Amino acid sequence: MVSRVIPVASFDLVIFGGTGDLARRKILPGLFRRYCAGQMPPEARIIGAARADIDVTTYRDMIGEAIAEFGGSTSVDPEDLNAFLQTLSYVAIDARGETGWRELAKQMRRKVVRAFYFSVAPGLFGDLAERLNNHGLTDDDSRIVVEKPFGRDLESAHQLNQDLAAFFDEGQIYRIDHYLGKETVQNLMAVRFGNMLFEPLWNSQFVDHIQITVAETVGVGGRGEYYDKSGAMRDMVQNHLMQLLCLIAMEPPARFDPDAVRDEKLKVIRALEPVEPHHIVRGQYEADQDNPEEHPDYRTAVENPKSRTESFIAMKTHIANWRWAGTPFYLRTGKRMVARSSEISIVFKDTPHSIFGEEAGRHRNVLSIRLQPNEGIKLGVTIKEPGPGGMRLIDVPLDMTFADALGPDGAENVDAYERLIMDVIRGNQTLFMRGDEVEAAWAWTDPIIEGWTNRGDVPKPYASHSAGPDASAQLMRRDDRDWREVTP
Ligand code: NAP
């Protein structure tokens, strides 16, 4: 199966922070792949902007090296790379200063889509928005793309929204959550709303519980200072895990269009119940016993011996509406865990009665949606164990792993960033967070964080390469349930 690539309209994309880690690791290698796939028109222009006083040749060399390093598994054709690099230019600009803006204006063309990617610290979003406006660089069709973290609480997120709203309409603001750009996340919606099979069962009558796990094997690395002020709740739950929860739990939107989808997601966030303190487990990883020098414990890694920030969190929450009343949602995410794995599992209830007798065995149907690695969807179904010896039931997966089901061409590995940047140019906001969604998510998160801060809770230590603190397993066992195994 060969995937169809429809080129997007011509554009000028300015990347503020064009020399930074995100631009070099994700944004520009992603654009290069879209260029090679024929989706980025050859006449489109990319303009890197940052304070460093470098010339365009140095910038192109820097990005060429980044693409060679982070461009993905496929080999880079030097001719393609060279042609792509010719689409790049560079302007030295300080987001808080006045130099460079005139040069940027000179480089930008009329009658093409103008997009501005704010790949800089959120403290600069307002400055950039204001200067883009003051220097007449934007029109009603221009778009801005902003990165997480979008605030650290409701107040700061509201302020950021206001800073941007002073110069841009909501329809021009693209708040990235790259989890929404993942192929499987969109497939989750295709499976739910494109089949008759699942939606009638998608409620508390048939679903026992839902679990979402985002496990990382890495520690905080070089991001210790940022991470220690944030923690797993702000860094992962408030955005990525909540977005996944929304897509699973939302009512069917009338249309697959940005506001219809985002209205339904917002309703889910607003229906989330507050989380009871005994339904939360926080943890901090211990040193890696095999390599404690290189992989020290969390507090050493963040250079804060008294830190109470969590590198792991597990929690149980409920959605107070007709569809989900009584169905728990279990969320879990952490660093330095046993395997890198992001998975959503819809665990269905037992059949009401076993005609084969309990000795034949009983298995619950589980629909697992795997985001990384090995993106795909599996449905566990019960069949008879082959062979003689009576009726014994076993659980086998109906495997919809895309690489196997669709063949090498159908499973083209489009990175989330590539897809989302192309959506910006197409003007499609469906997979981006709306301002009210972000604020509602913080409104749910803030009291939970305040609660443990006021109680003076200390995170529980957990072994590196484990599934988190024992208390996390107990959170499930108390309900007679288990976490799904974290497998690579
Ligand atoms: P980074 O490596 O520190 O890069 C920051 C970029 O901003 C550099 O190009 C820097 O260049 C530029 N910059 C800093 N101050 C500036 C100013 N006053 N005016 C103009 N440019 C300025 O950061 P990053 O990791 O790329 O992250 C960028 C944003 O994406 C942050 O908001 C981060 O939270 C978010 N994010 C990053 C990742 C990731 O994987 N890296 C993932 C998710 C979200 P100069 O110093 O030369 O100005």
PDB file of C-alpha atoms in Angstrom, residues 121-126 146-165 175 226 229-230 234 238-239 435-436 438-443 445-446 449-450:
ATOM      1  CA  ALA A 121      11.157  29.314  26.752  1.00  0.00           C
ATOM      2  CA  PRO A 122       7.504  30.250  27.476  1.00  0.00           C
ATOM      3  CA  GLY A 123       8.707  33.441  29.207  1.00  0.00           C
ATOM      4  CA  LEU A 124       9.434  34.789  25.701  1.00  0.00           C
ATOM      5  CA  PHE A 125       6.032  34.001  24.118  1.00  0.00           C
ATOM      6  CA  GLY A 126       4.517  37.387  24.985  1.00  0.00           C
ATOM      7  CA  VAL A 146       3.779  27.278  20.929  1.00  0.00           C
ATOM      8  CA  GLU A 147       5.476  24.509  22.854  1.00  0.00           C
ATOM      9  CA  LYS A 148       4.869  22.964  26.232  1.00  0.00           C
ATOM     10  CA  PRO A 149       5.088  23.762  29.076  1.00  0.00           C
ATOM     11  CA  PHE A 150       2.025  25.964  28.650  1.00  0.00           C
ATOM     12  CA  GLY A 151       2.121  27.477  32.120  1.00  0.00           C
ATOM     13  CA  ARG A 152       2.846  25.781  35.443  1.00  0.00           C
ATOM     14  CA  ASP A 153      -0.591  26.393  36.958  1.00  0.00           C
ATOM     15  CA  LEU A 154      -3.950  27.888  36.039  1.00  0.00           C
ATOM     16  CA  GLU A 155      -2.846  31.452  36.744  1.00  0.00           C
ATOM     17  CA  SER A 156       0.292  31.354  34.588  1.00  0.00           C
ATOM     18  CA  ALA A 157      -1.490  29.484  31.757  1.00  0.00           C
ATOM     19  CA  HIS A 158      -4.278  32.085  31.826  1.00  0.00           C
ATOM     20  CA  GLN A 159      -1.664  34.852  31.664  1.00  0.00           C
ATOM     21  CA  LEU A 160       0.062  33.184  28.684  1.00  0.00           C
ATOM     22  CA  ASN A 161      -3.293  32.824  26.924  1.00  0.00           C
ATOM     23  CA  GLN A 162      -3.950  36.517  27.495  1.00  0.00           C
ATOM     24  CA  ASP A 163      -0.471  37.517  26.278  1.00  0.00           C
ATOM     25  CA  LEU A 164      -1.088  35.676  23.022  1.00  0.00           C
ATOM     26  CA  ALA A 165      -4.747  36.708  22.710  1.00  0.00           C
ATOM     27  CA  ARG A 175      -0.499  24.716  21.120  1.00  0.00           C
ATOM     28  CA  TYR A 226      13.596  22.496  34.962  1.00  0.00           C
ATOM     29  CA  LYS A 229      10.354  22.626  39.497  1.00  0.00           C
ATOM     30  CA  SER A 230       7.846  20.660  37.490  1.00  0.00           C
ATOM     31  CA  ARG A 234       3.030  18.969  35.481  1.00  0.00           C
ATOM     32  CA  GLN A 238      -1.471  17.692  32.908  1.00  0.00           C
ATOM     33  CA  ASN A 239      -0.849  17.533  29.171  1.00  0.00           C
ATOM     34  CA  GLY A 435      -6.718  27.677  25.336  1.00  0.00           C
ATOM     35  CA  ASP A 436      -9.786  26.757  27.403  1.00  0.00           C
ATOM     36  CA  VAL A 438      -5.352  23.907  28.791  1.00  0.00           C
ATOM     37  CA  GLU A 439      -6.819  26.108  31.497  1.00  0.00           C
ATOM     38  CA  ALA A 440      -9.415  23.469  32.442  1.00  0.00           C
ATOM     39  CA  ALA A 441      -6.629  20.886  32.718  1.00  0.00           C
ATOM     40  CA  TRP A 442      -4.717  23.137  35.109  1.00  0.00           C
ATOM     41  CA  ALA A 443      -7.893  23.837  37.072  1.00  0.00           C
ATOM     42  CA  THR A 445      -4.360  19.640  38.381  1.00  0.00           C
ATOM     43  CA  ASP A 446      -3.733  22.626  40.689  1.00  0.00           C
ATOM     44  CA  ILE A 449      -0.625  19.514  43.621  1.00  0.00           C
ATOM     45  CA  GLU A 450      -1.660  21.996  46.306  1.00  0.00           C
TER      46      GLU A 450
END
